[in-house]
Coordinates of N, CA and C in Angstrom, one line a residue:
X1 N 0.9 -1.2 0.0 CA 0.0 0.0 0.0 C 0.9 1.2 0.0
X2 N 0.7 2.1 -0.9 CA 1.5 3.4 -1.0 C 0.9 4.4 -0.1
X3 N 1.7 5.4 0.3 CA 1.2 6.4 1.3 C 0.0 7.1 0.8
X4 N -0.2 7.3 -0.5 CA -1.4 8.0 -1.0 C -2.6 7.0 -0.9
X5 N -2.4 5.7 -0.7 CA -3.4 4.8 -0.5 C -3.7 4.5 0.9
X6 N -3.0 5.2 1.8 CA -3.1 4.9 3.3 C -4.6 5.2 3.7
X7 N -5.1 4.3 4.5 CA -6.5 4.5 5.0 C -6.6 5.8 5.7
X8 N -7.8 6.5 5.5 CA -8.0 7.8 6.1 C -7.9 7.8 7.6
X9 N -8.1 6.8 8.3 CA -8.0 6.7 9.7 C -6.6 7.0 10.2
X10 N -5.6 6.8 9.4 CA -4.2 7.0 9.7 C -3.8 8.4 9.5
X11 N -4.6 9.3 9.0 CA -4.3 10.7 8.7 C -3.7 11.5 9.9
X12 N -4.2 11.3 11.1 CA -3.8 12.1 12.2 C -2.9 11.3 13.2
X13 N -2.6 10.1 12.8 CA -1.8 9.3 13.8 C -0.5 9.9 14.2
X14 N 0.3 10.4 13.2 CA 1.6 10.9 13.6 C 1.6 12.0 14.6
X15 N 0.8 13.0 14.4 CA 0.7 14.1 15.4 C 0.1 13.6 16.7
X16 N -1.0 12.8 16.6 CA -1.6 12.3 17.9 C -0.7 11.4 18.7
X17 N 0.0 10.5 18.1 CA 0.9 9.6 18.9 C 2.0 10.5 19.6
X18 N 2.6 11.4 18.8 CA 3.6 12.3 19.4 C 3.0 13.1 20.6
X19 N 1.9 13.8 20.3 CA 1.3 14.6 21.4 C 0.9 13.8 22.6
X20 N 0.3 12.7 22.4 CA -0.1 11.9 23.6 C 1.1 11.4 24.3
X21 N 2.1 10.9 23.6 CA 3.3 10.4 24.3 C 4.0 11.5 25.1
X22 N 4.1 12.7 24.5 CA 4.7 13.8 25.2 C 3.8 14.3 26.4
X23 N 2.5 14.2 26.2 CA 1.6 14.6 27.3 C 1.7 13.8 28.6
X24 N 2.0 12.5 28.4 CA 2.1 11.6 29.5 C 3.6 11.5 30.0
X25 N 4.5 12.2 29.2 CA 5.9 12.2 29.7 C 6.7 11.0 29.3
X26 N 6.4 10.3 28.3 CA 7.2 9.1 27.9 C 8.1 9.5 26.7
X27 N 9.3 9.0 26.8 CA 10.2 9.1 25.7 C 9.8 8.1 24.6
X28 N 10.4 8.2 23.4 CA 10.1 7.2 22.4 C 10.6 5.8 22.9
X29 N 11.8 5.8 23.5 CA 12.3 4.6 24.0 C 11.4 3.9 25.1
X30 N 10.9 4.8 26.0 CA 10.0 4.2 27.1 C 8.7 3.7 26.5
X31 N 8.2 4.4 25.5 CA 7.0 3.9 24.8 C 7.3 2.6 24.1
X32 N 8.5 2.5 23.5 CA 8.8 1.2 22.8 C 8.9 0.1 23.8
X33 N 9.5 0.3 24.9 CA 9.5 -0.8 25.9 C 8.1 -1.1 26.4
X34 N 7.3 -0.1 26.7 CA 6.0 -0.4 27.3 C 5.1 -1.1 26.3
X35 N 5.2 -0.8 25.0 CA 4.3 -1.3 24.0 C 4.8 -2.5 23.2
X36 N 6.1 -2.8 23.3 CA 6.7 -3.8 22.5 C 6.8 -3.5 21.0
X37 N 6.7 -2.2 20.7 CA 6.9 -1.7 19.3 C 8.2 -1.1 19.3
X38 N 9.0 -1.4 18.2 CA 10.4 -0.9 18.1 C 10.4 0.7 18.1
X39 N 11.5 1.2 18.7 CA 11.7 2.7 18.7 C 11.7 3.2 17.3
X40 N 12.4 2.5 16.4 CA 12.4 2.9 15.0 C 11.0 3.0 14.4
X41 N 10.1 2.1 14.7 CA 8.8 2.1 14.2 C 8.0 3.3 14.8
X42 N 8.3 3.6 16.1 CA 7.6 4.8 16.7 C 8.1 6.0 16.1
X43 N 9.4 6.1 15.8 CA 9.9 7.3 15.1 C 9.2 7.5 13.7
X44 N 9.1 6.4 13.0 CA 8.5 6.4 11.7 C 7.0 6.8 11.7
X45 N 6.3 6.3 12.8 CA 4.9 6.6 13.0 C 4.8 8.1 13.2
X46 N 5.6 8.6 14.1 CA 5.5 10.0 14.5 C 5.9 11.0 13.4
X47 N 6.7 10.5 12.4 CA 7.0 11.4 11.3 C 6.1 11.1 10.1
X48 N 5.2 10.2 10.2 CA 4.3 9.9 9.1 C 4.9 9.0 8.0
X49 N 6.0 8.4 8.3 CA 6.7 7.6 7.3 C 6.4 6.1 7.4
X50 N 5.4 5.7 8.2 CA 5.1 4.3 8.4 C 3.7 4.0 8.1
X51 N 3.5 2.9 7.4 CA 2.1 2.3 7.2 C 2.0 1.3 8.3
X52 N 1.4 1.8 9.4 CA 1.3 1.1 10.6 C 0.0 0.2 10.6
X53 N 0.1 -0.9 11.3 CA -1.0 -1.8 11.4 C -1.9 -1.3 12.5
X54 N -3.2 -1.7 12.4 CA -4.2 -1.4 13.5 C -3.8 -2.1 14.8
X55 N -3.2 -3.3 14.7 CA -2.8 -4.0 15.9 C -1.6 -3.2 16.6
X56 N -0.7 -2.6 15.8 CA 0.3 -1.8 16.4 C -0.2 -0.6 17.1
X57 N -1.2 0.1 16.5 CA -1.9 1.2 17.1 C -2.6 0.8 18.4
X58 N -3.2 -0.3 18.4 CA -3.8 -0.8 19.6 C -2.8 -1.0 20.8
X59 N -1.6 -1.5 20.4 CA -0.6 -1.7 21.4 C 0.0 -0.4 21.9
X60 N 0.1 0.6 21.0 CA 0.6 1.9 21.5 C -0.5 2.6 22.4
X61 N -1.8 2.5 22.0 CA -2.8 3.1 22.8 C -2.9 2.5 24.2
X62 N -2.8 1.1 24.3 CA -2.8 0.5 25.5 C -1.6 0.9 26.4
X63 N -0.4 1.0 25.8 CA 0.8 1.4 26.6 C 0.7 2.8 27.1
X64 N 0.0 3.7 26.4 CA -0.1 5.1 26.8 C -1.4 5.3 27.7
X65 N -2.2 4.2 27.8 CA -3.4 4.4 28.6 C -4.5 5.2 28.0
X66 N -4.5 5.2 26.6 CA -5.6 6.0 25.9 C -6.4 5.0 25.0
X67 N -7.4 5.5 24.5 CA -8.3 4.7 23.6 C -7.7 4.8 22.2
X68 N -8.0 3.7 21.4 CA -7.6 3.7 20.0 C -8.1 4.9 19.3
X69 N -9.3 5.4 19.6 CA -9.9 6.5 18.9 C -9.1 7.8 19.2
X70 N -8.4 7.9 20.4 CA -7.6 9.0 20.7 C -6.4 9.2 19.8
X71 N -6.0 8.0 19.2 CA -4.8 8.0 18.3 C -5.2 8.4 16.9
X72 N -6.5 8.1 16.5 CA -6.9 8.3 15.1 C -7.8 9.5 14.9
X73 N -8.4 10.0 15.9 CA -9.4 11.1 15.8 C -8.7 12.4 15.3
X74 N -9.4 13.1 14.4 CA -8.9 14.4 14.0 C -8.9 15.3 15.2
X75 N -7.8 16.1 15.5 CA -7.7 16.9 16.6 C -8.8 17.9 16.8
X76 N -9.4 18.4 15.7 CA -10.4 19.4 15.7 C -11.8 18.8 15.6
X77 N -11.9 17.5 15.8 CA -13.3 16.9 15.6 C -14.3 17.5 16.6
X78 N -15.4 17.9 16.0 CA -16.5 18.5 16.8 C -17.2 17.5 17.7
X79 N -17.3 16.3 17.2 CA -18.0 15.2 17.9 C -17.1 14.0 18.0
X80 N -16.4 13.8 19.2 CA -15.5 12.8 19.3 C -16.1 11.4 19.2
X81 N -17.4 11.2 19.3 CA -18.0 9.9 19.1 C -18.2 9.5 17.6
X82 N -18.0 10.5 16.8 CA -18.3 10.3 15.3 C -17.0 10.4 14.6
X83 N -16.4 9.2 14.2 CA -15.1 9.2 13.6 C -15.2 9.1 12.1
X84 N -15.9 8.1 11.6 CA -16.2 7.9 10.2 C -15.0 7.9 9.3
X85 N -14.0 7.0 9.6 CA -12.8 7.0 8.8 C -12.5 5.5 8.4
X86 N -12.1 5.3 7.2 CA -11.7 4.0 6.7 C -10.4 3.6 7.5
X87 N -10.5 2.4 8.1 CA -9.4 1.9 8.9 C -8.7 0.8 8.2
X88 N -9.4 0.1 7.3 CA -8.8 -1.0 6.5 C -9.4 -1.0 5.1
X89 N -8.5 -1.2 4.2 CA -8.9 -1.2 2.8 C -8.4 -2.5 2.2
X90 N -9.3 -3.3 1.5 CA -8.9 -4.5 0.8 C -8.4 -4.2 -0.6
X91 N -8.2 -5.3 -1.4 CA -7.8 -5.1 -2.7 C -8.8 -4.5 -3.6
X92 N -10.1 -4.8 -3.3 CA -11.2 -4.3 -4.1 C -11.8 -3.0 -3.5
X93 N -12.2 -2.0 -4.3 CA -12.7 -0.8 -3.7 C -13.9 -1.0 -2.7
X94 N -14.7 -2.0 -2.9 CA -15.8 -2.2 -2.0 C -15.5 -2.9 -0.7
X95 N -14.2 -3.3 -0.6 CA -13.8 -4.0 0.6 C -13.1 -3.0 1.6
X96 N -13.8 -2.7 2.7 CA -13.2 -1.8 3.6 C -13.9 -1.9 5.0
X97 N -13.1 -1.5 6.0 CA -13.6 -1.5 7.3 C -13.6 0.0 7.8
X98 N -14.8 0.5 8.2 CA -14.8 1.9 8.5 C -15.1 2.0 10.0
X99 N -14.3 2.7 10.7 CA -14.5 3.0 12.2 C -15.5 4.1 12.3
X100 N -16.7 3.8 12.7 CA -17.7 4.8 12.8 C -17.7 5.6 14.1
X101 N -17.5 5.0 15.2 CA -17.7 5.6 16.5 C -16.9 4.9 17.5
X102 N -16.5 5.6 18.5 CA -15.8 5.0 19.6 C -16.1 5.7 20.9
X103 N -16.3 4.9 22.0 CA -16.5 5.5 23.3 C -16.1 4.5 24.3
X104 N -15.7 4.9 25.5 CA -15.2 3.9 26.5 C -16.3 3.0 27.0
X105 N -15.9 1.7 27.2 CA -16.8 0.7 27.8 C -16.1 0.1 28.9
X106 N -16.7 0.1 30.1 CA -16.0 -0.4 31.3 C -16.3 -1.9 31.6
X107 N -17.6 -2.3 31.4 CA -17.9 -3.6 31.8 C -18.6 -4.5 30.8
X108 N -19.3 -3.8 29.8 CA -20.2 -4.6 29.0 C -20.5 -3.9 27.6
X109 N -20.6 -4.7 26.6 CA -21.0 -4.2 25.3 C -22.1 -5.1 24.7
X110 N -23.2 -4.6 24.3 CA -24.3 -5.4 23.7 C -24.4 -5.0 22.3
X111 N -24.5 -5.9 21.4 CA -24.7 -5.6 20.0 C -26.0 -6.3 19.6
X112 N -26.9 -5.5 19.0 CA -28.3 -6.0 18.7 C -28.6 -5.8 17.2
X113 N -29.2 -6.8 16.6 CA -29.8 -6.6 15.3 C -31.3 -6.3 15.5
X114 N -31.8 -5.2 15.0 CA -33.1 -4.7 15.4 C -33.9 -4.4 14.2
X115 N -35.2 -4.6 14.2 CA -36.1 -4.2 13.1 C -37.4 -3.7 13.7
X116 N -38.0 -2.7 13.0 CA -39.3 -2.2 13.4 C -40.2 -2.2 12.1
X117 N -41.4 -2.7 12.2 CA -42.3 -2.7 11.1 C -42.8 -1.3 10.9
X118 N -43.5 -1.1 9.7 CA -44.1 0.3 9.5 C -45.0 0.7 10.6
X119 N -44.8 2.0 11.0 CA -45.7 2.5 12.1 C -45.4 2.1 13.5
X120 N -44.4 1.2 13.7 CA -44.0 0.7 15.0 C -43.2 1.7 15.8
X121 N -43.3 1.7 17.1 CA -42.6 2.5 18.0 C -42.0 1.6 19.1
X122 N -40.8 1.9 19.5 CA -40.1 1.2 20.6 C -39.5 2.2 21.6
X123 N -39.7 1.9 22.9 CA -39.2 2.7 23.9 C -38.0 2.0 24.6
X124 N -36.8 2.4 24.2 CA -35.6 1.8 24.8 C -35.5 2.1 26.3
X125 N -34.8 1.2 27.0 CA -34.6 1.4 28.4 C -33.7 2.6 28.7
X126 N -34.1 3.4 29.7 CA -33.2 4.5 30.2 C -32.2 3.9 31.1
X127 N -30.9 4.2 30.9 CA -29.9 3.7 31.7 C -29.2 4.9 32.4
X128 N -28.3 4.6 33.3 CA -27.5 5.7 33.9 C -26.5 6.3 33.0
X129 N -25.9 7.3 33.4 CA -25.0 8.1 32.5 C -23.8 7.3 32.0
X130 N -23.5 6.2 32.6 CA -22.3 5.3 32.2 C -22.6 4.6 30.9
X131 N -23.9 4.5 30.5 CA -24.3 3.7 29.3 C -24.3 4.6 28.0
X132 N -23.8 4.2 26.9 CA -23.9 4.9 25.7 C -24.5 3.9 24.6
X133 N -25.0 4.5 23.6 CA -25.6 3.7 22.5 C -25.3 4.2 21.2
X134 N -25.1 3.4 20.2 CA -24.9 3.7 18.8 C -26.0 2.9 18.0
X135 N -26.7 3.6 17.2 CA -27.6 2.9 16.2 C -27.1 3.2 14.8
X136 N -27.0 2.1 14.0 CA -26.6 2.2 12.7 C -27.7 1.6 11.8
X137 N -28.3 2.5 11.0 CA -29.5 2.1 10.2 C -29.0 1.4 8.9
X138 N -29.5 0.2 8.7 CA -29.2 -0.6 7.5 C -30.2 -0.3 6.4
X139 N -31.5 -0.2 6.8 CA -32.6 0.0 5.8 C -33.7 0.8 6.4
X140 N -34.2 1.8 5.7 CA -35.2 2.6 6.2 C -34.7 3.9 6.8
X141 N -35.6 4.6 7.6 CA -35.2 5.8 8.3 C -35.7 5.7 9.7
X142 N -34.8 5.8 10.7 CA -35.2 5.8 12.1 C -35.4 7.2 12.6
X143 N -36.5 7.4 13.3 CA -36.7 8.7 14.0 C -36.5 8.5 15.4
X144 N -35.6 9.2 16.0 CA -35.3 9.1 17.5 C -35.9 10.3 18.1
X145 N -36.8 10.2 19.0 CA -37.5 11.3 19.7 C -37.2 11.4 21.1
X146 N -36.7 12.5 21.6 CA -36.5 12.8 23.0 C -37.6 13.9 23.3
X147 N -37.7 14.2 24.6 CA -38.7 15.3 25.0 C -38.5 16.6 24.3
X148 N -37.2 16.9 24.0 CA -36.9 18.2 23.5 C -36.2 18.2 22.2
X149 N -36.0 17.0 21.6 CA -35.2 16.9 20.3 C -35.7 15.8 19.5
X150 N -35.3 15.8 18.2 CA -35.6 14.7 17.3 C -34.4 14.6 16.4
X151 N -34.2 13.3 16.0 CA -33.1 13.0 15.1 C -33.5 12.0 14.1
X152 N -33.3 12.2 12.8 CA -33.6 11.3 11.7 C -32.3 10.6 11.3
X153 N -32.2 9.3 11.3 CA -31.1 8.5 10.9 C -31.4 7.7 9.7
X154 N -30.9 8.0 8.6 CA -31.2 7.3 7.3 C -30.3 6.1 7.1
X155 N -30.7 5.2 6.2 CA -29.9 4.0 5.8 C -28.5 4.5 5.5
X156 N -27.5 3.8 6.1 CA -26.1 4.1 5.9 C -25.5 5.1 6.8
X157 N -26.3 5.6 7.7 CA -25.9 6.6 8.7 C -26.0 6.0 10.1
X158 N -25.5 6.7 11.1 CA -25.6 6.3 12.5 C -25.7 7.5 13.4
X159 N -26.0 7.2 14.6 CA -26.0 8.2 15.7 C -25.6 7.6 17.0
X160 N -24.7 8.3 17.7 CA -24.2 7.8 19.0 C -24.6 8.8 20.1
X161 N -25.0 8.3 21.3 CA -25.5 9.2 22.3 C -25.5 8.5 23.6
X162 N -25.7 9.2 24.7 CA -25.8 8.7 26.1 C -27.2 8.2 26.3
X163 N -27.4 7.2 27.1 CA -28.7 6.5 27.3 C -29.5 7.0 28.5
X164 N -29.1 8.1 29.1 CA -29.7 8.5 30.3 C -31.0 9.2 30.1
X165 N -31.4 9.5 28.9 CA -32.7 10.3 28.7 C -33.7 9.4 28.0
X166 N -35.0 9.6 28.4 CA -36.1 8.9 27.8 C -36.1 9.3 26.3
X167 N -36.3 8.2 25.5 CA -36.4 8.4 24.1 C -37.2 7.3 23.5
X168 N -37.6 7.5 22.2 CA -38.3 6.4 21.5 C -37.8 6.3 20.1
X169 N -37.9 5.1 19.5 CA -37.6 4.9 18.1 C -38.9 4.7 17.4
X170 N -39.0 5.4 16.2 CA -40.2 5.4 15.5 C -39.8 5.1 14.0
X171 N -40.6 4.2 13.4 CA -40.5 3.9 12.0 C -41.8 4.5 11.3
X172 N -41.6 5.6 10.7 CA -42.7 6.3 10.0 C -42.8 5.8 8.6
X173 N -41.9 5.0 8.1 CA -41.9 4.6 6.7 C -42.9 3.5 6.4
X174 N -42.9 3.1 5.1 CA -43.8 2.1 4.6 C -43.2 0.7 4.7
X175 N -41.8 0.7 4.8 CA -41.1 -0.6 4.8 C -40.6 -0.9 6.2
X176 N -39.9 -2.1 6.3 CA -39.3 -2.5 7.6 C -38.0 -1.7 7.8
X177 N -37.8 -1.2 9.0 CA -36.6 -0.5 9.4 C -35.7 -1.5 10.0
X178 N -34.4 -1.6 9.5 CA -33.5 -2.5 10.1 C -32.2 -1.7 10.5
X179 N -31.7 -2.1 11.7 CA -30.6 -1.4 12.2 C -29.8 -2.3 13.2
X180 N -28.6 -1.8 13.5 CA -27.7 -2.4 14.5 C -27.7 -1.5 15.7
X181 N -27.9 -2.0 16.9 CA -27.8 -1.2 18.1 C -26.6 -1.7 18.9
X182 N -25.8 -0.8 19.3 CA -24.7 -1.2 20.2 C -24.8 -0.4 21.5
X183 N -24.9 -1.1 22.6 CA -25.0 -0.5 23.9 C -23.7 -0.9 24.7
X184 N -23.1 0.1 25.3 CA -21.8 -0.1 26.0 C -21.9 0.5 27.4
X185 N -21.3 -0.2 28.3 CA -21.3 0.3 29.7 C -19.9 0.2 30.2

C-alpha cells in the first residue's frame, strides 16, 4: 500500500501519537519498551513515514493508557464519538472497514440486530450516564424522539449518544426499518 493509498483513519496518527506520548511524559524509548513496538517504528509513525497496522496502534494506545480513537481522531473533531474513517482497505474498492464511532466501555457491550415494522414505536430502556448507545441504520429511516429533540437517521448513517434520557424509536416509513444497536457500559 502506497502512502497515498493509506487508510483515512491514519491521517492524524503521527501528530496524535507524538502529542499523547509527550503529554504523559514518555520518551520514544520508554513507549517502545511499554508497547513492544520498536523505537524505529515509533519514530517512523511520529514522522508519518510508516504504514502502521491497526494492531500496532492498539498496542501503542494500551501502553499510553488511551483509547484507539484518541490516536486516530482528528484533533479538531467537533464530535469525538463520530469518527467515520476508513481503517482497513482491501484489494477491491468495495472491501473496507470503517471506524464509525468509539466511546469507552468499562464492563459490557451489547450488539443487537433490530427491526421495526411500518408505524412501529419502541421505547428503549433508560440507563444511567455510564451507558452509551450507537444505532446504525441498514434499511429505512429511524426517527429518534426525545422530549426536547428529534433526530432522523437514514440508511447508511448512524447516531451515538448517552442512554440516560427517555427516548423512543419510530418507523414512520412504509417498509421495515433494520438497524444495528450497540450498547456499551
